[in-house]
Amino acid sequence: MLEKYFGPNDQKIENKLWIYFFAIVSINLIFKSCHIGYSSYWYDEIISLKSAYEDFGHIKHVSEWDNNPPFYYYCLSVWVKLFNDSEFCTRLLSAIFSSFVGGVLFIFVNKHFNKGTAIISSFLFLSSNFLFYYAHESRGYSLILLMVLVSTYIFFETKDKQTL
């Protein structure tokens, strides 16, 4: 009985599923951008912003003293130069990364289970208070989560191709 809902998916990625992907990313972004710029920067967000204002070659050297990898600071540096350094704009980058996590999660779960399970897991991701809170910080947490999920997806794709 539960095999229907949690069993492997016979229909892998199809064109209609990209509509779900973009809908999930859009809904995540709408919810996560609400009230994103109402609070002031935390101390660690100021450190991120200071690192983003360094020269591109100097960002890696500065991030050696930080626990987070420098790729987020490179992304934030480009983002701040394109837009501005207000609380809303800098935190929006993390909200965008977090929104794409919901979409990639949908694609990953749909491939390995089915569409119903993928929608439920994306909804649970959206409703997580912990992940919602960290999507509102100008830190690399959302980017790290996105990279972990993408690398897990690539790992399973590579593993599936090797077993065939």
mmCIF file with all atom_site columns, C-alpha atoms in Angstrom:
data_model
loop_
_atom_site.group_PDB
_atom_site.id
_atom_site.type_symbol
_atom_site.label_atom_id
_atom_site.label_alt_id
_atom_site.label_comp_id
_atom_site.label_asym_id
_atom_site.label_entity_id
_atom_site.label_seq_id
_atom_site.pdbx_PDB_ins_code
_atom_site.Cartn_x
_atom_site.Cartn_y
_atom_site.Cartn_z
_atom_site.occupancy
_atom_site.B_iso_or_equiv
_atom_site.pdbx_formal_charge
_atom_site.auth_seq_id
_atom_site.auth_comp_id
_atom_site.auth_asym_id
_atom_site.auth_atom_id
_atom_site.pdbx_PDB_model_num
ATOM 1   C CA . MET A 1 1   ? 0.000  0.000  0.000   1.00 0.00 ? 1   MET A CA 1
ATOM 2   C CA . LEU A 1 2   ? 2.774  2.442  0.891   1.00 0.00 ? 2   LEU A CA 1
ATOM 3   C CA . GLU A 1 3   ? 4.775  1.358  -2.154  1.00 0.00 ? 3   GLU A CA 1
ATOM 4   C CA . LYS A 1 4   ? 2.566  3.615  -4.272  1.00 0.00 ? 4   LYS A CA 1
ATOM 5   C CA . TYR A 1 5   ? 3.601  6.688  -2.290  1.00 0.00 ? 5   TYR A CA 1
ATOM 6   C CA . PHE A 1 6   ? 7.175  5.886  -1.294  1.00 0.00 ? 6   PHE A CA 1
ATOM 7   C CA . GLY A 1 7   ? 8.286  3.487  -4.012  1.00 0.00 ? 7   GLY A CA 1
ATOM 8   C CA . PRO A 1 8   ? 10.733 4.315  -6.778  1.00 0.00 ? 8   PRO A CA 1
ATOM 9   C CA . ASN A 1 9   ? 9.559  6.708  -9.421  1.00 0.00 ? 9   ASN A CA 1
ATOM 10  C CA . ASP A 1 10  ? 8.854  5.243  -12.867 1.00 0.00 ? 10  ASP A CA 1
ATOM 11  C CA . GLN A 1 11  ? 8.708  8.700  -14.430 1.00 0.00 ? 11  GLN A CA 1
ATOM 12  C CA . LYS A 1 12  ? 12.046 10.369 -13.877 1.00 0.00 ? 12  LYS A CA 1
ATOM 13  C CA . ILE A 1 13  ? 12.592 14.013 -14.805 1.00 0.00 ? 13  ILE A CA 1
ATOM 14  C CA . GLU A 1 14  ? 10.053 15.158 -17.357 1.00 0.00 ? 14  GLU A CA 1
ATOM 15  C CA . ASN A 1 15  ? 9.233  18.599 -18.716 1.00 0.00 ? 15  ASN A CA 1
ATOM 16  C CA . LYS A 1 16  ? 6.221  19.121 -16.428 1.00 0.00 ? 16  LYS A CA 1
ATOM 17  C CA . LEU A 1 17  ? 8.392  18.610 -13.367 1.00 0.00 ? 17  LEU A CA 1
ATOM 18  C CA . TRP A 1 18  ? 10.353 21.761 -14.167 1.00 0.00 ? 18  TRP A CA 1
ATOM 19  C CA . ILE A 1 19  ? 7.124  23.678 -13.630 1.00 0.00 ? 19  ILE A CA 1
ATOM 20  C CA . TYR A 1 20  ? 6.997  22.217 -10.113 1.00 0.00 ? 20  TYR A CA 1
ATOM 21  C CA . PHE A 1 21  ? 10.670 23.096 -9.654  1.00 0.00 ? 21  PHE A CA 1
ATOM 22  C CA . PHE A 1 22  ? 10.187 26.761 -10.548 1.00 0.00 ? 22  PHE A CA 1
ATOM 23  C CA . ALA A 1 23  ? 6.945  26.961 -8.554  1.00 0.00 ? 23  ALA A CA 1
ATOM 24  C CA . ILE A 1 24  ? 8.695  25.613 -5.452  1.00 0.00 ? 24  ILE A CA 1
ATOM 25  C CA . VAL A 1 25  ? 11.632 27.982 -5.903  1.00 0.00 ? 25  VAL A CA 1
ATOM 26  C CA . SER A 1 26  ? 9.264  30.933 -6.384  1.00 0.00 ? 26  SER A CA 1
ATOM 27  C CA . ILE A 1 27  ? 7.094  30.077 -3.369  1.00 0.00 ? 27  ILE A CA 1
ATOM 28  C CA . ASN A 1 28  ? 10.215 29.606 -1.231  1.00 0.00 ? 28  ASN A CA 1
ATOM 29  C CA . LEU A 1 29  ? 11.604 32.935 -2.371  1.00 0.00 ? 29  LEU A CA 1
ATOM 30  C CA . ILE A 1 30  ? 8.352  34.773 -1.698  1.00 0.00 ? 30  ILE A CA 1
ATOM 31  C CA . PHE A 1 31  ? 8.051  33.375 1.824   1.00 0.00 ? 31  PHE A CA 1
ATOM 32  C CA . LYS A 1 32  ? 11.722 33.791 2.667   1.00 0.00 ? 32  LYS A CA 1
ATOM 33  C CA . SER A 1 33  ? 11.937 37.362 1.417   1.00 0.00 ? 33  SER A CA 1
ATOM 34  C CA . CYS A 1 34  ? 9.157  38.543 3.751   1.00 0.00 ? 34  CYS A CA 1
ATOM 35  C CA . HIS A 1 35  ? 10.568 40.557 6.679   1.00 0.00 ? 35  HIS A CA 1
ATOM 36  C CA . ILE A 1 36  ? 14.108 39.857 5.503   1.00 0.00 ? 36  ILE A CA 1
ATOM 37  C CA . GLY A 1 37  ? 15.488 43.356 5.997   1.00 0.00 ? 37  GLY A CA 1
ATOM 38  C CA . TYR A 1 38  ? 13.694 44.473 9.152   1.00 0.00 ? 38  TYR A CA 1
ATOM 39  C CA . SER A 1 39  ? 16.440 43.640 11.612  1.00 0.00 ? 39  SER A CA 1
ATOM 40  C CA . SER A 1 40  ? 19.942 45.030 11.762  1.00 0.00 ? 40  SER A CA 1
ATOM 41  C CA . TYR A 1 41  ? 23.049 43.076 10.867  1.00 0.00 ? 41  TYR A CA 1
ATOM 42  C CA . TRP A 1 42  ? 24.414 40.563 13.324  1.00 0.00 ? 42  TRP A CA 1
ATOM 43  C CA . TYR A 1 43  ? 28.132 40.661 14.081  1.00 0.00 ? 43  TYR A CA 1
ATOM 44  C CA . ASP A 1 44  ? 28.968 37.660 11.876  1.00 0.00 ? 44  ASP A CA 1
ATOM 45  C CA . GLU A 1 45  ? 27.009 39.206 8.995   1.00 0.00 ? 45  GLU A CA 1
ATOM 46  C CA . ILE A 1 46  ? 29.169 42.319 9.284   1.00 0.00 ? 46  ILE A CA 1
ATOM 47  C CA . ILE A 1 47  ? 32.236 40.082 9.026   1.00 0.00 ? 47  ILE A CA 1
ATOM 48  C CA . SER A 1 48  ? 30.774 38.567 5.838   1.00 0.00 ? 48  SER A CA 1
ATOM 49  C CA . LEU A 1 49  ? 30.109 41.994 4.384   1.00 0.00 ? 49  LEU A CA 1
ATOM 50  C CA . LYS A 1 50  ? 33.596 43.201 5.305   1.00 0.00 ? 50  LYS A CA 1
ATOM 51  C CA . SER A 1 51  ? 35.104 40.145 3.597   1.00 0.00 ? 51  SER A CA 1
ATOM 52  C CA . ALA A 1 52  ? 32.986 40.801 0.508   1.00 0.00 ? 52  ALA A CA 1
ATOM 53  C CA . TYR A 1 53  ? 34.444 44.299 0.197   1.00 0.00 ? 53  TYR A CA 1
ATOM 54  C CA . GLU A 1 54  ? 38.009 43.004 0.032   1.00 0.00 ? 54  GLU A CA 1
ATOM 55  C CA . ASP A 1 55  ? 39.815 42.675 -3.292  1.00 0.00 ? 55  ASP A CA 1
ATOM 56  C CA . PHE A 1 56  ? 38.982 39.500 -5.167  1.00 0.00 ? 56  PHE A CA 1
ATOM 57  C CA . GLY A 1 57  ? 42.473 38.095 -4.640  1.00 0.00 ? 57  GLY A CA 1
ATOM 58  C CA . HIS A 1 58  ? 42.477 39.026 -0.966  1.00 0.00 ? 58  HIS A CA 1
ATOM 59  C CA . ILE A 1 59  ? 39.146 37.334 -0.104  1.00 0.00 ? 59  ILE A CA 1
ATOM 60  C CA . LYS A 1 60  ? 40.725 33.869 0.099   1.00 0.00 ? 60  LYS A CA 1
ATOM 61  C CA . HIS A 1 61  ? 43.453 35.133 2.425   1.00 0.00 ? 61  HIS A CA 1
ATOM 62  C CA . VAL A 1 62  ? 40.914 36.822 4.724   1.00 0.00 ? 62  VAL A CA 1
ATOM 63  C CA . SER A 1 63  ? 38.684 33.737 4.785   1.00 0.00 ? 63  SER A CA 1
ATOM 64  C CA . GLU A 1 64  ? 41.547 31.562 6.032   1.00 0.00 ? 64  GLU A CA 1
ATOM 65  C CA . TRP A 1 65  ? 40.730 32.917 9.492   1.00 0.00 ? 65  TRP A CA 1
ATOM 66  C CA . ASP A 1 66  ? 37.039 32.096 9.125   1.00 0.00 ? 66  ASP A CA 1
ATOM 67  C CA . ASN A 1 67  ? 35.305 28.731 9.396   1.00 0.00 ? 67  ASN A CA 1
ATOM 68  C CA . ASN A 1 68  ? 33.356 29.222 6.165   1.00 0.00 ? 68  ASN A CA 1
ATOM 69  C CA . PRO A 1 69  ? 34.742 28.615 2.688   1.00 0.00 ? 69  PRO A CA 1
ATOM 70  C CA . PRO A 1 70  ? 35.530 31.699 0.560   1.00 0.00 ? 70  PRO A CA 1
ATOM 71  C CA . PHE A 1 71  ? 33.130 30.951 -2.308  1.00 0.00 ? 71  PHE A CA 1
ATOM 72  C CA . TYR A 1 72  ? 30.242 32.649 -0.488  1.00 0.00 ? 72  TYR A CA 1
ATOM 73  C CA . TYR A 1 73  ? 32.335 35.787 -0.046  1.00 0.00 ? 73  TYR A CA 1
ATOM 74  C CA . TYR A 1 74  ? 33.093 35.812 -3.766  1.00 0.00 ? 74  TYR A CA 1
ATOM 75  C CA . CYS A 1 75  ? 29.373 35.490 -4.540  1.00 0.00 ? 75  CYS A CA 1
ATOM 76  C CA . LEU A 1 76  ? 28.524 38.191 -2.001  1.00 0.00 ? 76  LEU A CA 1
ATOM 77  C CA . SER A 1 77  ? 31.206 40.465 -3.415  1.00 0.00 ? 77  SER A CA 1
ATOM 78  C CA . VAL A 1 78  ? 29.712 40.265 -6.905  1.00 0.00 ? 78  VAL A CA 1
ATOM 79  C CA . TRP A 1 79  ? 26.190 40.596 -5.475  1.00 0.00 ? 79  TRP A CA 1
ATOM 80  C CA . VAL A 1 80  ? 27.024 43.750 -3.496  1.00 0.00 ? 80  VAL A CA 1
ATOM 81  C CA . LYS A 1 81  ? 28.662 45.314 -6.539  1.00 0.00 ? 81  LYS A CA 1
ATOM 82  C CA . LEU A 1 82  ? 25.605 44.567 -8.682  1.00 0.00 ? 82  LEU A CA 1
ATOM 83  C CA . PHE A 1 83  ? 23.078 45.705 -6.098  1.00 0.00 ? 83  PHE A CA 1
ATOM 84  C CA . ASN A 1 84  ? 23.842 47.432 -2.800  1.00 0.00 ? 84  ASN A CA 1
ATOM 85  C CA . ASP A 1 85  ? 24.812 46.499 0.737   1.00 0.00 ? 85  ASP A CA 1
ATOM 86  C CA . SER A 1 86  ? 21.476 47.003 2.494   1.00 0.00 ? 86  SER A CA 1
ATOM 87  C CA . GLU A 1 87  ? 20.188 44.338 4.849   1.00 0.00 ? 87  GLU A CA 1
ATOM 88  C CA . PHE A 1 88  ? 17.511 43.318 2.376   1.00 0.00 ? 88  PHE A CA 1
ATOM 89  C CA . CYS A 1 89  ? 19.840 42.954 -0.604  1.00 0.00 ? 89  CYS A CA 1
ATOM 90  C CA . THR A 1 90  ? 22.615 41.035 1.111   1.00 0.00 ? 90  THR A CA 1
ATOM 91  C CA . ARG A 1 91  ? 20.209 38.687 2.862   1.00 0.00 ? 91  ARG A CA 1
ATOM 92  C CA . LEU A 1 92  ? 18.302 38.139 -0.369  1.00 0.00 ? 92  LEU A CA 1
ATOM 93  C CA . LEU A 1 93  ? 21.307 36.265 -1.766  1.00 0.00 ? 93  LEU A CA 1
ATOM 94  C CA . SER A 1 94  ? 21.040 33.702 1.037   1.00 0.00 ? 94  SER A CA 1
ATOM 95  C CA . ALA A 1 95  ? 17.276 33.490 0.539   1.00 0.00 ? 95  ALA A CA 1
ATOM 96  C CA . ILE A 1 96  ? 17.810 32.775 -3.167  1.00 0.00 ? 96  ILE A CA 1
ATOM 97  C CA . PHE A 1 97  ? 20.293 30.005 -2.374  1.00 0.00 ? 97  PHE A CA 1
ATOM 98  C CA . SER A 1 98  ? 17.865 28.551 0.157   1.00 0.00 ? 98  SER A CA 1
ATOM 99  C CA . SER A 1 99  ? 15.004 28.717 -2.347  1.00 0.00 ? 99  SER A CA 1
ATOM 100 C CA . PHE A 1 100 ? 17.027 26.754 -4.865  1.00 0.00 ? 100 PHE A CA 1
ATOM 101 C CA . VAL A 1 101 ? 17.638 24.146 -2.177  1.00 0.00 ? 101 VAL A CA 1
ATOM 102 C CA . GLY A 1 102 ? 13.870 23.540 -2.108  1.00 0.00 ? 102 GLY A CA 1
ATOM 103 C CA . GLY A 1 103 ? 13.795 23.084 -5.887  1.00 0.00 ? 103 GLY A CA 1
ATOM 104 C CA . VAL A 1 104 ? 16.816 20.778 -6.020  1.00 0.00 ? 104 VAL A CA 1
ATOM 105 C CA . LEU A 1 105 ? 15.353 18.810 -3.129  1.00 0.00 ? 105 LEU A CA 1
ATOM 106 C CA . PHE A 1 106 ? 12.170 18.333 -5.157  1.00 0.00 ? 106 PHE A CA 1
ATOM 107 C CA . ILE A 1 107 ? 14.113 17.081 -8.205  1.00 0.00 ? 107 ILE A CA 1
ATOM 108 C CA . PHE A 1 108 ? 16.272 14.753 -6.077  1.00 0.00 ? 108 PHE A CA 1
ATOM 109 C CA . VAL A 1 109 ? 13.394 13.212 -4.133  1.00 0.00 ? 109 VAL A CA 1
ATOM 110 C CA . ASN A 1 110 ? 11.259 12.893 -7.264  1.00 0.00 ? 110 ASN A CA 1
ATOM 111 C CA . LYS A 1 111 ? 14.011 10.939 -9.002  1.00 0.00 ? 111 LYS A CA 1
ATOM 112 C CA . HIS A 1 112 ? 14.507 8.508  -6.143  1.00 0.00 ? 112 HIS A CA 1
ATOM 113 C CA . PHE A 1 113 ? 10.918 8.252  -4.857  1.00 0.00 ? 113 PHE A CA 1
ATOM 114 C CA . ASN A 1 114 ? 7.927  9.878  -6.551  1.00 0.00 ? 114 ASN A CA 1
ATOM 115 C CA . LYS A 1 115 ? 6.238  13.220 -7.111  1.00 0.00 ? 115 LYS A CA 1
ATOM 116 C CA . GLY A 1 116 ? 4.014  13.067 -4.012  1.00 0.00 ? 116 GLY A CA 1
ATOM 117 C CA . THR A 1 117 ? 6.967  12.438 -1.739  1.00 0.00 ? 117 THR A CA 1
ATOM 118 C CA . ALA A 1 118 ? 8.899  15.212 -3.479  1.00 0.00 ? 118 ALA A CA 1
ATOM 119 C CA . ILE A 1 119 ? 6.106  17.721 -2.882  1.00 0.00 ? 119 ILE A CA 1
ATOM 120 C CA . ILE A 1 120 ? 5.801  16.710 0.769   1.00 0.00 ? 120 ILE A CA 1
ATOM 121 C CA . SER A 1 121 ? 9.562  16.968 1.340   1.00 0.00 ? 121 SER A CA 1
ATOM 122 C CA . SER A 1 122 ? 9.655  20.391 -0.336  1.00 0.00 ? 122 SER A CA 1
ATOM 123 C CA . PHE A 1 123 ? 6.778  21.560 1.855   1.00 0.00 ? 123 PHE A CA 1
ATOM 124 C CA . LEU A 1 124 ? 8.553  20.281 4.965   1.00 0.00 ? 124 LEU A CA 1
ATOM 125 C CA . PHE A 1 125 ? 11.678 22.136 3.875   1.00 0.00 ? 125 PHE A CA 1
ATOM 126 C CA . LEU A 1 126 ? 9.677  25.325 3.409   1.00 0.00 ? 126 LEU A CA 1
ATOM 127 C CA . SER A 1 127 ? 8.006  24.996 6.801   1.00 0.00 ? 127 SER A CA 1
ATOM 128 C CA . SER A 1 128 ? 11.215 24.334 8.742   1.00 0.00 ? 128 SER A CA 1
ATOM 129 C CA . ASN A 1 129 ? 11.681 27.192 11.183  1.00 0.00 ? 129 ASN A CA 1
ATOM 130 C CA . PHE A 1 130 ? 15.375 26.432 11.648  1.00 0.00 ? 130 PHE A CA 1
ATOM 131 C CA . LEU A 1 131 ? 16.144 26.587 7.911   1.00 0.00 ? 131 LEU A CA 1
ATOM 132 C CA . PHE A 1 132 ? 13.901 29.623 7.518   1.00 0.00 ? 132 PHE A CA 1
ATOM 133 C CA . TYR A 1 133 ? 15.876 31.474 10.189  1.00 0.00 ? 133 TYR A CA 1
ATOM 134 C CA . TYR A 1 134 ? 19.266 30.727 8.603   1.00 0.00 ? 134 TYR A CA 1
ATOM 135 C CA . ALA A 1 135 ? 17.982 31.717 5.156   1.00 0.00 ? 135 ALA A CA 1
ATOM 136 C CA . HIS A 1 136 ? 17.653 35.239 6.602   1.00 0.00 ? 136 HIS A CA 1
ATOM 137 C CA . GLU A 1 137 ? 21.335 35.655 7.438   1.00 0.00 ? 137 GLU A CA 1
ATOM 138 C CA . SER A 1 138 ? 24.077 37.032 5.217   1.00 0.00 ? 138 SER A CA 1
ATOM 139 C CA . ARG A 1 139 ? 26.224 34.002 5.816   1.00 0.00 ? 139 ARG A CA 1
ATOM 140 C CA . GLY A 1 140 ? 27.155 30.985 3.740   1.00 0.00 ? 140 GLY A CA 1
ATOM 141 C CA . TYR A 1 141 ? 24.793 28.531 5.441   1.00 0.00 ? 141 TYR A CA 1
ATOM 142 C CA . SER A 1 142 ? 22.273 28.360 2.590   1.00 0.00 ? 142 SER A CA 1
ATOM 143 C CA . LEU A 1 143 ? 25.003 28.059 -0.029  1.00 0.00 ? 143 LEU A CA 1
ATOM 144 C CA . ILE A 1 144 ? 26.625 25.219 1.896   1.00 0.00 ? 144 ILE A CA 1
ATOM 145 C CA . LEU A 1 145 ? 23.275 23.433 2.118   1.00 0.00 ? 145 LEU A CA 1
ATOM 146 C CA . LEU A 1 146 ? 22.751 23.910 -1.625  1.00 0.00 ? 146 LEU A CA 1
ATOM 147 C CA . MET A 1 147 ? 26.225 22.593 -2.447  1.00 0.00 ? 147 MET A CA 1
ATOM 148 C CA . VAL A 1 148 ? 25.743 19.559 -0.190  1.00 0.00 ? 148 VAL A CA 1
ATOM 149 C CA . LEU A 1 149 ? 22.456 18.724 -1.889  1.00 0.00 ? 149 LEU A CA 1
ATOM 150 C CA . VAL A 1 150 ? 23.869 19.225 -5.398  1.00 0.00 ? 150 VAL A CA 1
ATOM 151 C CA . SER A 1 151 ? 26.912 17.080 -4.608  1.00 0.00 ? 151 SER A CA 1
ATOM 152 C CA . THR A 1 152 ? 24.652 14.366 -3.163  1.00 0.00 ? 152 THR A CA 1
ATOM 153 C CA . TYR A 1 153 ? 22.590 14.445 -6.356  1.00 0.00 ? 153 TYR A CA 1
ATOM 154 C CA . ILE A 1 154 ? 25.733 14.184 -8.501  1.00 0.00 ? 154 ILE A CA 1
ATOM 155 C CA . PHE A 1 155 ? 27.026 11.341 -6.317  1.00 0.00 ? 155 PHE A CA 1
ATOM 156 C CA . PHE A 1 156 ? 23.841 9.313  -6.765  1.00 0.00 ? 156 PHE A CA 1
ATOM 157 C CA . GLU A 1 157 ? 23.798 10.039 -10.516 1.00 0.00 ? 157 GLU A CA 1
ATOM 158 C CA . THR A 1 158 ? 27.379 8.797  -10.822 1.00 0.00 ? 158 THR A CA 1
ATOM 159 C CA . LYS A 1 159 ? 26.645 5.761  -8.664  1.00 0.00 ? 159 LYS A CA 1
ATOM 160 C CA . ASP A 1 160 ? 23.579 4.868  -10.759 1.00 0.00 ? 160 ASP A CA 1
ATOM 161 C CA . LYS A 1 161 ? 25.580 5.120  -13.993 1.00 0.00 ? 161 LYS A CA 1
ATOM 162 C CA . GLN A 1 162 ? 28.352 2.901  -12.650 1.00 0.00 ? 162 GLN A CA 1
ATOM 163 C CA . THR A 1 163 ? 25.980 0.136  -11.582 1.00 0.00 ? 163 THR A CA 1
ATOM 164 C CA . LEU A 1 164 ? 24.362 -0.039 -15.034 1.00 0.00 ? 164 LEU A CA 1
#
